[in-house]
Short mmCIF file of C-alpha atoms in Angstrom, two decimals:
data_model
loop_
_atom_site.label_atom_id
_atom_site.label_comp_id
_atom_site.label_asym_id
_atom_site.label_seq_id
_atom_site.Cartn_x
_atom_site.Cartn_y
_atom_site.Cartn_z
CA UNK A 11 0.00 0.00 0.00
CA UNK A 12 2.52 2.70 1.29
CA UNK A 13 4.46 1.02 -2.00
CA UNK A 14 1.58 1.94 -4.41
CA UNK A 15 1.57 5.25 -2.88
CA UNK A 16 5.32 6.04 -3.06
CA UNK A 17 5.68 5.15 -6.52
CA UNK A 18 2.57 7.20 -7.84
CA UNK A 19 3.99 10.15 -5.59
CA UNK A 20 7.30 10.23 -7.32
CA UNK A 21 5.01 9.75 -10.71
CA UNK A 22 3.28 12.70 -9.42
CA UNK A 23 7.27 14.64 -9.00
CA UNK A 24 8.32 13.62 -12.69
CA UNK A 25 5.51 15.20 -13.98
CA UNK A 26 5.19 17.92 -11.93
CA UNK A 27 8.88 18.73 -12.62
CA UNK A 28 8.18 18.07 -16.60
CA UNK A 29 5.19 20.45 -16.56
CA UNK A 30 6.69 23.44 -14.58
CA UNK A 31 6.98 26.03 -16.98
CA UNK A 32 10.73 27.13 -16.34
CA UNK A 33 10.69 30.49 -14.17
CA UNK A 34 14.12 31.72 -16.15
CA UNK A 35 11.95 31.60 -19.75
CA UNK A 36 8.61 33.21 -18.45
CA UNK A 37 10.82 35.93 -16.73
CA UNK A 38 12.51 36.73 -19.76
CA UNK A 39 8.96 36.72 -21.66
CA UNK A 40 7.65 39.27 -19.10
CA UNK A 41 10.81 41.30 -19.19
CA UNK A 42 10.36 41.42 -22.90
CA UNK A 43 6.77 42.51 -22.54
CA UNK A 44 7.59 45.47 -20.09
CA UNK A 45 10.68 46.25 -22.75
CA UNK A 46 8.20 46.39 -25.32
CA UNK A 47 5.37 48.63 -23.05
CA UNK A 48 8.00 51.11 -22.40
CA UNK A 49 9.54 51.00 -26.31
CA UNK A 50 5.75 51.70 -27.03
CA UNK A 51 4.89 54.18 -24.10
CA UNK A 52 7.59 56.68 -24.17
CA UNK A 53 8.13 56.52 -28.10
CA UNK A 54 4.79 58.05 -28.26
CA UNK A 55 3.46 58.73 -32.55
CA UNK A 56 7.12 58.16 -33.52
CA UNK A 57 7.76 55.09 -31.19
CA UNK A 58 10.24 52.00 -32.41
CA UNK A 59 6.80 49.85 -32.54
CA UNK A 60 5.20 51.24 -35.73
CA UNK A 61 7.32 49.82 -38.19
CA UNK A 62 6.60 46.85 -36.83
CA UNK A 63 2.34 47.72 -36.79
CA UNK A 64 2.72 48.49 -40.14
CA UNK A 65 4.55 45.15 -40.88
CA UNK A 66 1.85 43.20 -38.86
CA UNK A 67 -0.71 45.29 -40.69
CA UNK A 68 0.50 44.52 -43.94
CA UNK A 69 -0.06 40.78 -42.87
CA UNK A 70 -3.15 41.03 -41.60
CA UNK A 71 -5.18 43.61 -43.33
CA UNK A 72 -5.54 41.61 -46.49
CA UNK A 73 -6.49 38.63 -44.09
CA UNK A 74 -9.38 40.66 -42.46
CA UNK A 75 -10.65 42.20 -45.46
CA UNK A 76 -11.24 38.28 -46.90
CA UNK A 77 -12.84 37.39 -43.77
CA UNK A 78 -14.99 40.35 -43.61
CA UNK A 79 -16.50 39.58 -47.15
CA UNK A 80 -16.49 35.86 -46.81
CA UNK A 81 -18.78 36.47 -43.41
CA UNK A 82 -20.62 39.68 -44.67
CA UNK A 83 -23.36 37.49 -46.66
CA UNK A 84 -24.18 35.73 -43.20
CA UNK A 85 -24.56 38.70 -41.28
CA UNK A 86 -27.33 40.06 -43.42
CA UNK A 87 -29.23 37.27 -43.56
CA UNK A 88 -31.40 38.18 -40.34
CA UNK A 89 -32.10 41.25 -42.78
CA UNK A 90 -33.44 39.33 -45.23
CA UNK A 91 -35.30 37.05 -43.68
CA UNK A 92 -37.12 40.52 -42.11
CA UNK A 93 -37.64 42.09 -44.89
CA UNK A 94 -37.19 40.20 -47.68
CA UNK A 95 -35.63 41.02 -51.66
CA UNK A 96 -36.79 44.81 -52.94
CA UNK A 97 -38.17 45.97 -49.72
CA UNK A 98 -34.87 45.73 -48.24
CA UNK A 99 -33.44 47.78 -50.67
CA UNK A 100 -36.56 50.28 -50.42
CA UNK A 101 -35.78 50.62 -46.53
CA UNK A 102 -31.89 50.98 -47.37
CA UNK A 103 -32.93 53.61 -50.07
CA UNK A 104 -34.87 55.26 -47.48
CA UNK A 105 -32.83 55.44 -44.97
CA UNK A 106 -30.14 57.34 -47.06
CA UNK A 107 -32.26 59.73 -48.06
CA UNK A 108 -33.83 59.85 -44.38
CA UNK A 109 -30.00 60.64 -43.40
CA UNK A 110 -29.59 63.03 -45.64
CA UNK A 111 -32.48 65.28 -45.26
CA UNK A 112 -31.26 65.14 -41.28
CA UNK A 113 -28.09 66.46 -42.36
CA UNK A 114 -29.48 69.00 -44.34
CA UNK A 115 -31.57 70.28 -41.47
CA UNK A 116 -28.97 69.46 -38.44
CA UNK A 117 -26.53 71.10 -40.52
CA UNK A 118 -28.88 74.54 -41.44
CA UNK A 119 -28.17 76.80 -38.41
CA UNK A 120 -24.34 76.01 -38.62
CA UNK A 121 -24.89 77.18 -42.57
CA UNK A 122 -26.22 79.97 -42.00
CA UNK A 123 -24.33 81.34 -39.59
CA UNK A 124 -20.94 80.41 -41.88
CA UNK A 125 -22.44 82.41 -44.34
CA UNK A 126 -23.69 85.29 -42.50
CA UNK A 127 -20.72 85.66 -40.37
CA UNK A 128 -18.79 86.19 -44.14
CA UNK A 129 -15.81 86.05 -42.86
CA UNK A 130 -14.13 84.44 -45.88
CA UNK A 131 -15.63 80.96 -45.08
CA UNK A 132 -17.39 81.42 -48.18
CA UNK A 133 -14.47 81.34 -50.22
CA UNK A 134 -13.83 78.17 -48.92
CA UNK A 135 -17.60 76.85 -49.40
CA UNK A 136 -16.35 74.97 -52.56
CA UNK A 137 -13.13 73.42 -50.45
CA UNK A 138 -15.87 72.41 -47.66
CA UNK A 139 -17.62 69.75 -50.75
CA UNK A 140 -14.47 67.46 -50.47
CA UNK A 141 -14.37 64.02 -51.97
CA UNK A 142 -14.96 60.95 -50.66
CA UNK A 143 -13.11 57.58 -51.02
CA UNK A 144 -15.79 54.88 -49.59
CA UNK A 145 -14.77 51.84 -48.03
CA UNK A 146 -16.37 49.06 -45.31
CA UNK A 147 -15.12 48.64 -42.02
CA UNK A 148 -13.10 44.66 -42.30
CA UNK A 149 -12.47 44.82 -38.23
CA UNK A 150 -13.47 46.18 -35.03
CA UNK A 151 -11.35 46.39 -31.82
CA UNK A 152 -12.51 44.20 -28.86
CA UNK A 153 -13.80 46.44 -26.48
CA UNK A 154 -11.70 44.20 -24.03
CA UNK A 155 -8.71 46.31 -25.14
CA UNK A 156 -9.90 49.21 -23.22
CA UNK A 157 -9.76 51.61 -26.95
CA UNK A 158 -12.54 51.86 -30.06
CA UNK A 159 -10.55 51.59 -33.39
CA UNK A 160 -11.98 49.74 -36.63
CA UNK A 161 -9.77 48.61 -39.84
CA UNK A 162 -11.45 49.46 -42.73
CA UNK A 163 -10.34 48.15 -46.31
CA UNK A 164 -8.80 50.92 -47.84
CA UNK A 165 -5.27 52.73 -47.44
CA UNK A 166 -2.25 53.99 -48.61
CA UNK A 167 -2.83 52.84 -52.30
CA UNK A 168 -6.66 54.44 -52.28
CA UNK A 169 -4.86 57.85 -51.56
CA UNK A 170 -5.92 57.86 -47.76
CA UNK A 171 -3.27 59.34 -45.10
CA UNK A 172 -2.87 59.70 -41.35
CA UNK A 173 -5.32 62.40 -39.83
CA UNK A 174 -7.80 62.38 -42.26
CA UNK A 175 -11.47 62.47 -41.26
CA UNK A 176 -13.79 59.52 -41.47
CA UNK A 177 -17.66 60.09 -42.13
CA UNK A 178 -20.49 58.32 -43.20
CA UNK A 179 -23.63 59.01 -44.22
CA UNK A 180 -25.29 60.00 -40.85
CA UNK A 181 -21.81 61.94 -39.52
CA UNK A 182 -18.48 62.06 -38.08
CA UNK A 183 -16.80 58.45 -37.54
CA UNK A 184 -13.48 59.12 -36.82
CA UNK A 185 -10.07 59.67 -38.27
CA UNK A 186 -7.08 57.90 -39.72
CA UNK A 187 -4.53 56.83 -37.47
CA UNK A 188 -2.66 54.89 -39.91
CA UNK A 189 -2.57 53.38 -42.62
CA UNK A 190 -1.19 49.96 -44.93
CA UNK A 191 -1.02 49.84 -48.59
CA UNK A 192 -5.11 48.00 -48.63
CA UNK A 193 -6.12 49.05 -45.13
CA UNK A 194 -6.25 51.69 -42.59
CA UNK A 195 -6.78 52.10 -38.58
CA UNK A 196 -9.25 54.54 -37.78
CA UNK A 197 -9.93 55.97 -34.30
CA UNK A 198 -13.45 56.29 -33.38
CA UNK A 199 -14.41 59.61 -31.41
CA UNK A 200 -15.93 57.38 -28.86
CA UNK A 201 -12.35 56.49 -27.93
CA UNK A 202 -11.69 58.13 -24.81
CA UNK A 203 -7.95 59.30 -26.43
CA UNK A 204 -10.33 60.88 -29.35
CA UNK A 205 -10.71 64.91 -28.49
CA UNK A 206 -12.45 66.91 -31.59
CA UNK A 207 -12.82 70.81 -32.06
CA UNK A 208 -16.72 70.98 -32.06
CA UNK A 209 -18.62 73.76 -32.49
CA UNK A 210 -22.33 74.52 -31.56
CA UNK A 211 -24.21 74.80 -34.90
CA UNK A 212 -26.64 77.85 -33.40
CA UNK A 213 -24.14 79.53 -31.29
CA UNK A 214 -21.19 79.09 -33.37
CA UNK A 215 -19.72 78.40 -29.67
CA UNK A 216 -16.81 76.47 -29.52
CA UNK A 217 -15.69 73.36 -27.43
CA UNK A 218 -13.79 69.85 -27.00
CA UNK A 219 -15.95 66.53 -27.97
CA UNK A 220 -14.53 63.90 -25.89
CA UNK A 221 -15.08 60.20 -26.16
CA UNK A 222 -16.66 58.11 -23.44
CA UNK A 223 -14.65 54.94 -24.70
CA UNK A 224 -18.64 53.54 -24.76
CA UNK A 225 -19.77 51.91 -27.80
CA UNK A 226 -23.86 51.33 -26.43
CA UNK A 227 -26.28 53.68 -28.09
CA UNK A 228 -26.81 55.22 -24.94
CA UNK A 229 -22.79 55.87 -24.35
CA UNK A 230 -22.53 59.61 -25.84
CA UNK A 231 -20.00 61.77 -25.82
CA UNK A 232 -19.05 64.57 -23.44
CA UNK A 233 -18.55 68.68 -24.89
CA UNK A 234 -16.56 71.07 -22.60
CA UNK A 235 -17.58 74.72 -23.91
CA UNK A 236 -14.38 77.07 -24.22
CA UNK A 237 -16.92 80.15 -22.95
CA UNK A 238 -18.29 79.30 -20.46
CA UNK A 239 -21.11 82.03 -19.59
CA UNK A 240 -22.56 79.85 -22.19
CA UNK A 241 -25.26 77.20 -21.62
CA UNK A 242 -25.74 74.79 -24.98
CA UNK A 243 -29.39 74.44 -25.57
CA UNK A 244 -30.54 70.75 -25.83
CA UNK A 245 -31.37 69.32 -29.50
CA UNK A 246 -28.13 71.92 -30.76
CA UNK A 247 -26.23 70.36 -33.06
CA UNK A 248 -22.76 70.04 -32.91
CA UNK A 249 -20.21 70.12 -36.21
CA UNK A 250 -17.01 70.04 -36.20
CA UNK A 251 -14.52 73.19 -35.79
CA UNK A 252 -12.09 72.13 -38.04
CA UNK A 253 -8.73 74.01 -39.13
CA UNK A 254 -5.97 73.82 -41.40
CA UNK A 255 -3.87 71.60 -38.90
CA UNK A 256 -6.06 69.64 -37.31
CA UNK A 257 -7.20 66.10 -38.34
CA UNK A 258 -10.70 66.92 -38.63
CA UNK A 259 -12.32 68.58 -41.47
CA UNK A 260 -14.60 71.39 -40.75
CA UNK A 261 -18.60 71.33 -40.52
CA UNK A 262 -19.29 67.36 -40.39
CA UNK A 263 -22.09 66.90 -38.02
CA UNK A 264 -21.07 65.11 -34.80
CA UNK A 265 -24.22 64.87 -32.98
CA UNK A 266 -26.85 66.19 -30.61
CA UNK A 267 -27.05 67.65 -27.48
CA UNK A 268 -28.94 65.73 -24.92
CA UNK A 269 -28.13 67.20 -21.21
CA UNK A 270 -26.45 69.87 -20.28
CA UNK A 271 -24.44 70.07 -16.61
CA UNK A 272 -22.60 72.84 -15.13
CA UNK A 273 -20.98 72.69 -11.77
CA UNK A 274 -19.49 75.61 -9.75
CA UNK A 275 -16.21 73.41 -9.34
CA UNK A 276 -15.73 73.07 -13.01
CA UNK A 277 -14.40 75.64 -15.10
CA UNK A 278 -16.21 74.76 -18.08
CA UNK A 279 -20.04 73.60 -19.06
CA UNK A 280 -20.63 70.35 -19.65
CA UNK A 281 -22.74 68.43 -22.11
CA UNK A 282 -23.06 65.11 -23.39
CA UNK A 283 -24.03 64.48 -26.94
CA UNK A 284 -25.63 62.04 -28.89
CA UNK A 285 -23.77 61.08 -31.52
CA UNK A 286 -25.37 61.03 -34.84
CA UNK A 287 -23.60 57.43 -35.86
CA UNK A 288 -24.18 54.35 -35.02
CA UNK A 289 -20.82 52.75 -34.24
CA UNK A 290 -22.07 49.38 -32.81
CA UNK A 291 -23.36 48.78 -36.74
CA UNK A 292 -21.06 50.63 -38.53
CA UNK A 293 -20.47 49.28 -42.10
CA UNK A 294 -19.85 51.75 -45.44
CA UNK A 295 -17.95 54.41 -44.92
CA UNK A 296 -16.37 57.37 -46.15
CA UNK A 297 -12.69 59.26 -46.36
CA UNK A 298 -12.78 62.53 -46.88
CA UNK A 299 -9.60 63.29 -49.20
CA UNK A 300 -8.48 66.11 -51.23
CA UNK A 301 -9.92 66.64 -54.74
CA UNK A 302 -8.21 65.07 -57.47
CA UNK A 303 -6.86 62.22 -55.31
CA UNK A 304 -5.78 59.23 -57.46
CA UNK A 305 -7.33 56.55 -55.72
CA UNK A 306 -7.24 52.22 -56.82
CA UNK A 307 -10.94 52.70 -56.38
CA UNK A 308 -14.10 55.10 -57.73
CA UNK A 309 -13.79 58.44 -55.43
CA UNK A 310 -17.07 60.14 -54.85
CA UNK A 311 -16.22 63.50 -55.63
CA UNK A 312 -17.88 66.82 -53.76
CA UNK A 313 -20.72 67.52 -56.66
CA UNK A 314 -21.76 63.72 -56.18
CA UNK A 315 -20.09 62.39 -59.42
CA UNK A 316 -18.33 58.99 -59.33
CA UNK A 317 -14.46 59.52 -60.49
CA UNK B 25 8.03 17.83 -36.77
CA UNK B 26 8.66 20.76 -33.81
CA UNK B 27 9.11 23.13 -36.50
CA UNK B 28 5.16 22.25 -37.94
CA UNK B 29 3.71 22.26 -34.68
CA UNK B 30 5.21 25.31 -34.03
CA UNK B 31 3.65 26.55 -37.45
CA UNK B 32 0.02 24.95 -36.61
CA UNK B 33 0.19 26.60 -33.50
CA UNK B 34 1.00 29.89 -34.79
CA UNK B 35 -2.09 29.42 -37.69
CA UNK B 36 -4.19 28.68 -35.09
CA UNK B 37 -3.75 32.00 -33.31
CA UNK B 38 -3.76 33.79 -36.75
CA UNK B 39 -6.75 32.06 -37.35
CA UNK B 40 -8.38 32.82 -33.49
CA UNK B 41 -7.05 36.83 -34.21
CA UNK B 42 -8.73 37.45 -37.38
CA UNK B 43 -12.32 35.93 -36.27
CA UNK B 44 -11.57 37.63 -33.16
CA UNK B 45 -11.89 41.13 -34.75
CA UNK B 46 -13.56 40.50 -38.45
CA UNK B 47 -15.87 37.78 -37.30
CA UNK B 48 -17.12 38.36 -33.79
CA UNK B 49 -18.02 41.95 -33.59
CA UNK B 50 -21.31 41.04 -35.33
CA UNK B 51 -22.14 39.52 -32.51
CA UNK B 52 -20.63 41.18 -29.48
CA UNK B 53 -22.22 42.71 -26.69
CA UNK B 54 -21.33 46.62 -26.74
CA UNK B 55 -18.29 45.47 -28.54
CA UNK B 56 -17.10 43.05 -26.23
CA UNK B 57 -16.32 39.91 -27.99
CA UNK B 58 -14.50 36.47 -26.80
CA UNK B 59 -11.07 36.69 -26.27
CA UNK B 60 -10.23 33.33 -28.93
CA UNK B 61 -6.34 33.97 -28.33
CA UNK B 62 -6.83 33.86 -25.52
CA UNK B 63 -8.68 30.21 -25.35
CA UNK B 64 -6.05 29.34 -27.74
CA UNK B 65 -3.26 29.86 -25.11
CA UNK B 66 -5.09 27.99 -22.71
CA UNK B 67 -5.73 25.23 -24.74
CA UNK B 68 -2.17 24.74 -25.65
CA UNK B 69 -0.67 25.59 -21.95
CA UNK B 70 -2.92 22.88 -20.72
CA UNK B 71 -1.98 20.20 -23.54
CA UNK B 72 1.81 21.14 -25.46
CA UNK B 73 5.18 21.16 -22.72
CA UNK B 74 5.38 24.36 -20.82
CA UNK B 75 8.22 26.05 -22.58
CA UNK B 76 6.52 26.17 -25.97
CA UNK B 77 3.45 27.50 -24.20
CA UNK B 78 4.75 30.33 -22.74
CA UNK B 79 6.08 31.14 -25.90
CA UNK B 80 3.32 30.74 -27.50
CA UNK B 81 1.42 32.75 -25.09
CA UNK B 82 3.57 35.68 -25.77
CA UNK B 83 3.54 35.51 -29.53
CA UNK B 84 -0.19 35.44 -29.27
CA UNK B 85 -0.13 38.41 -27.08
CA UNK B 86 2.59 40.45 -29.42
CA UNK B 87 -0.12 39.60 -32.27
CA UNK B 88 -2.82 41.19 -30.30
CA UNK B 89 -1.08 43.84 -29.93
CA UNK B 90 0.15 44.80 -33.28
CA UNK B 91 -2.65 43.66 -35.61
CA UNK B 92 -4.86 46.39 -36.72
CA UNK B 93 -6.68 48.07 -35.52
CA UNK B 94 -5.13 47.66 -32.30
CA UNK B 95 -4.12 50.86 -30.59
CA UNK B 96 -2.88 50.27 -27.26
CA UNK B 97 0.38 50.41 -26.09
CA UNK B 98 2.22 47.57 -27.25
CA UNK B 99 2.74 44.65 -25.01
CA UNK B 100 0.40 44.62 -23.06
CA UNK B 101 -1.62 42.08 -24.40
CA UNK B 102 2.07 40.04 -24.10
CA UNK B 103 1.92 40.32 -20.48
CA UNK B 104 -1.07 39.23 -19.80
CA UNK B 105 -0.89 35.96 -22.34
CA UNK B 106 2.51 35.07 -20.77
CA UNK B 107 0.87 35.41 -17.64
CA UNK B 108 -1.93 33.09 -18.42
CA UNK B 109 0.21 30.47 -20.00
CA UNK B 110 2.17 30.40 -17.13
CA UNK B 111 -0.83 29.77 -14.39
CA UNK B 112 -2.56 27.52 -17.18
CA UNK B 113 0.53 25.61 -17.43
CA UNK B 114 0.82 25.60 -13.68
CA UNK B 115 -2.36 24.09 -12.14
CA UNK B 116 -2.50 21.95 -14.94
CA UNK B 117 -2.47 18.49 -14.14
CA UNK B 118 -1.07 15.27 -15.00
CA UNK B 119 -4.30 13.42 -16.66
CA UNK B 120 -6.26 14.60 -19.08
CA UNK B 121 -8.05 17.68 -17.66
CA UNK B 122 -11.48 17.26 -16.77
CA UNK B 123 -14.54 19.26 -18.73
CA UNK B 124 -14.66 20.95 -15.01
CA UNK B 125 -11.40 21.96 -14.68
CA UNK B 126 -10.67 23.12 -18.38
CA UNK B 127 -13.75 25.66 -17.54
CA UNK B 128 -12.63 27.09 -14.66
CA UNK B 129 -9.16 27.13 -16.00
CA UNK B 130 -10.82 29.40 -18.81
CA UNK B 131 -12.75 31.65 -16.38
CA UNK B 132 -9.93 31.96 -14.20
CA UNK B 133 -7.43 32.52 -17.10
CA UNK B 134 -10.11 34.89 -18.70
CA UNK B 135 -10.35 37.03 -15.80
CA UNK B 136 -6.62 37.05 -14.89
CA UNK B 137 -5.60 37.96 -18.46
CA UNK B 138 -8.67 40.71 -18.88
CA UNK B 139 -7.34 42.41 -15.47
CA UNK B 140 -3.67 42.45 -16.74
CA UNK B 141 -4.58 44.44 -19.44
CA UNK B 142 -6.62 46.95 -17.62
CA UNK B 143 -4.31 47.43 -14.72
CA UNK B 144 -1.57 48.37 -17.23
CA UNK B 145 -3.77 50.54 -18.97
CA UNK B 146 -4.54 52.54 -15.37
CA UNK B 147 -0.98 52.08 -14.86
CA UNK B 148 0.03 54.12 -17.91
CA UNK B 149 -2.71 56.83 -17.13
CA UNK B 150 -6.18 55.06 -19.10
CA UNK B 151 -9.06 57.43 -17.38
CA UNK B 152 -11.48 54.90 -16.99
CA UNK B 153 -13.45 54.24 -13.60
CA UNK B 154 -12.71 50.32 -12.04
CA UNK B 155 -16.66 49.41 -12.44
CA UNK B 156 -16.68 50.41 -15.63
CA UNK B 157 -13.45 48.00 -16.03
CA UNK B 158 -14.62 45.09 -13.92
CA UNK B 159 -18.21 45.03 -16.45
CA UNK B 160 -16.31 45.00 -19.25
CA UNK B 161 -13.60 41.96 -17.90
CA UNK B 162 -17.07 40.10 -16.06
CA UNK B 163 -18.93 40.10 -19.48
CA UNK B 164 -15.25 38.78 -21.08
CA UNK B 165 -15.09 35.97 -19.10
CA UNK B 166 -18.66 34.79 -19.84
CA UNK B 167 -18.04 35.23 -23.30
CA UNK B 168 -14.76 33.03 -22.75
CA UNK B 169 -16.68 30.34 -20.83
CA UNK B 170 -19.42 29.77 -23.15
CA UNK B 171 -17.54 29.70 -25.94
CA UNK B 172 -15.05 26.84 -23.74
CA UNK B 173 -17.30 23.65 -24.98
CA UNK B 174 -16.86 24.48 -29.04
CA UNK B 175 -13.18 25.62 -28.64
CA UNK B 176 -11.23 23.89 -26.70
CA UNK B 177 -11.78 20.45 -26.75
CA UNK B 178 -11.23 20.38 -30.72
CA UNK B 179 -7.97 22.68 -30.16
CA UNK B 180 -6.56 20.17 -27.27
CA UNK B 181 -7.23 16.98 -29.68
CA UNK B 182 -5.13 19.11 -32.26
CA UNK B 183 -2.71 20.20 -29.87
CA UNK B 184 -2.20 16.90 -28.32
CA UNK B 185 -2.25 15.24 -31.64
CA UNK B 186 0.86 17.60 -32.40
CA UNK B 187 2.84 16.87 -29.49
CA UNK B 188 4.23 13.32 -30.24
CA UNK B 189 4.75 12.03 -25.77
CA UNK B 190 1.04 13.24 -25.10
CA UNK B 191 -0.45 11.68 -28.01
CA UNK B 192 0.99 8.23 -27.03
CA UNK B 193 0.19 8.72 -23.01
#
């Protein structure tokens, strides 16, 4: 008996020993992991790391985009089995046109105000029509890893750079982070890194849009007024600010105000917004690019035209 | 014969990544979709010999972290996949794990891996409040445990099919 049980015990030791991971190989691992934190961390836009994203990217973007079309035909089907054939594309129809009517009217007070404050805005009124190079997002960003980015399956070769803005039909999406040669990272302004100049469309007030890092159609976004004798009015729409610089073009509609807070111990009013997109089904959309981009695809051009 | 399992091993993370992100987000809950490398991992720390685990666990992690559209500071993800094939390879034992203890190796792996991340993302200054963390790591590991029954087992057969002294035990 005591036999039995000393052999199966020293059983028990060889495999123990033969299954111990070996501490000298998982603290190099996790010493390689910090290495590559801190590579990461403190080499901030420029870090020793993005070389190597764009490597992986190259890899995988291709990869994603496949998958993405192989599994888009099975993700519509609840669609079709609601409504089925033409009266899904009557609904889709609609709904485009729905979206941009609400443009047209979200967007009329900021309008009208660029054009009566005529402060050479106008001149730039044909600049503001920019084109568009569409493309479908391939990937989305577990919300496990704590930021919201999507790939989306068009890049370098379809003329799209760093810092440009992402729309679609109902608004703002995002913008570029970076890009491959067939796809491109794009940072959603949920993110909670994502800040964008907003302005209020009937005020012409303007503030920071900061992400909530919340992709649930209740998440929102917050807006910090720069004035801040000034009290946002709910159901204002807010555009973006936009400037020669920055990442984000000028006068895409962000969203709408929903509550407004103010607090003697903050400097600044707060409101949160509901954005105008709906990132948890996000699908088409659009880049805006300079006029007379060569692109590997059709660019939809400011008038509407197909290029 | 290392250098193919080495390969499948690697596909199969490839494989786990790209569903991960093109396939899964259809049907996540407010974007929070199973963590497949992360069953991967497991299934290989509690089936292939320790030191290829670990390794594995960190290559896994590296891909995570590089693979659009991630946007995190890389190596994070490495950290916390080393750090789950290291406790997966640890309590594993020496018969064939039971359906019991593969799940709670999952949930426990899950969690421990989830919270890894989001510490070092509070560590290097993420602003987010700890219940907003701790919903999104509790919904992770449910998504990880239900999942358990369709990956694993057919990963530890391949695994173990790989790894010539486990096949013949």
């Amino acid at each position: 008996m005591a036999d039995t049980r000393e052999r199966r015990w020293r059983g028990l030791d060889r495999l123990d020993a033969r299954n111990r991971p070996p501490r000298s190989l998982f603290v190099a691992l996790l010493l390689a992991s910090v290495t590559l934190i801190t590579l990461d961390y403190h080499g901030g836009p420029d870090s020793a790391m993005e070389p190597a994203r764009r490597a992986v990217g190259e890899a995988f973007g291709p990869v994603e985009s496949v998958t993405a079309t192989v599994v888009r035909p099975f993700t519509s089907v609840p669609s079709w089995l609601r409504s089925q054939g033409a009266l899904s594309d009557e609904i889709r129809d609609l709904q485009a046109e729905n979206s941009a009517l609400r443009n047209e009217v979200a967007t009329a007070g900021f309008d009208r105000n660029r054009l009566e404050s005529y402060d050479g805005l106008t001149q730039a009124a044909q600049d503001l029509g920019q084109a568009l190079v569409p493309a479908r997002v391939v990937a989305v960003g577990p919300s496990q890893s704590f930021s919201n980015t999507v790939t989306i399956d068009a890049g370098s070769q379809a003329g799209i750079g760093p810092d440009m803005t992402v729309v679609n039909n109902d608004g703002l999406v995002g913008r570029v982070l970076r890009v491959t040669r067939s796809t491109a990272t794009v940072l959603l302004v949920t993110d909670t890194e994502s800040i964008v100049g907003g302005r209020v469309g009937s005020s012409m007030e303007i503030g920071f849009v900061h992400g909530r890092g919340s992709l649930a159609d209740d998440g929102g976004l917050d807006l910090r007024l720069v004035d801040d004798a000034v009290v946002p009015a709910e159901h204002d729409t807010v555009v973006t600010w936009g400037s020669t610089s920055g990442p984000y073009e000028r006068g895409v509609p962000i969203g709408e105000v929903t509550e407004v807070y103010s607090s003697l111990l903050e400097t600044s009013q707060r409101a949160v917004i509901k954005p105008f997109v709906n990132f948890s089904a996000l699908d088409v959309v659009g880049v805006m690019v300079p006029t007379g981009t060569t692109s590997d695809r059709a660019v939809v051009e400011a008038d509407g035209a197909l290029r | 014969m290392n250098r193919l399992r080495a390969l499948v091993a690697l596909a199969a993370v490839v494989v786990a990544l790209v569903l991960q992100v093109s396939l899964f987000p259809h049907l996540a809950w407010q974007g929070i979709v199973p963590n497949l490398c992360l069953l991967v991992v497991v299934a290989a720390a509690l089936t292939i010999d320790a030191p290829s685990a670990l390794l594995l666990g960190f290559a896994a992690g590296v891909a995570l972290d590089l693979a659009p559209p991630a946007d995190h500071v890389a190596g994070r993800w490495a950290l916390a996949l080393t750090v789950v094939a290291f406790l997966a390879a640890r309590v594993r034992q020496d018969v064939r794990p039971t359906a019991v203890a593969v799940v709670g190796t999952v949930a426990a792996a899950s969690f421990i891996g989830t919270s890894i991340f989001a510490l070092t993302g509070l560590l290097l200054g993420d602003a987010w409040s700890v219940a907003e963390l701790l919903r999104v790591i509790v919904v992770a590991v449910v998504w990880d445990v239900l999942l358990t029954p369709f990956v694993l087992p057919p990963l530890m057969k391949l695994f173990g099919r790989l790894d010539p002294r486990w096949a013949s035990a």
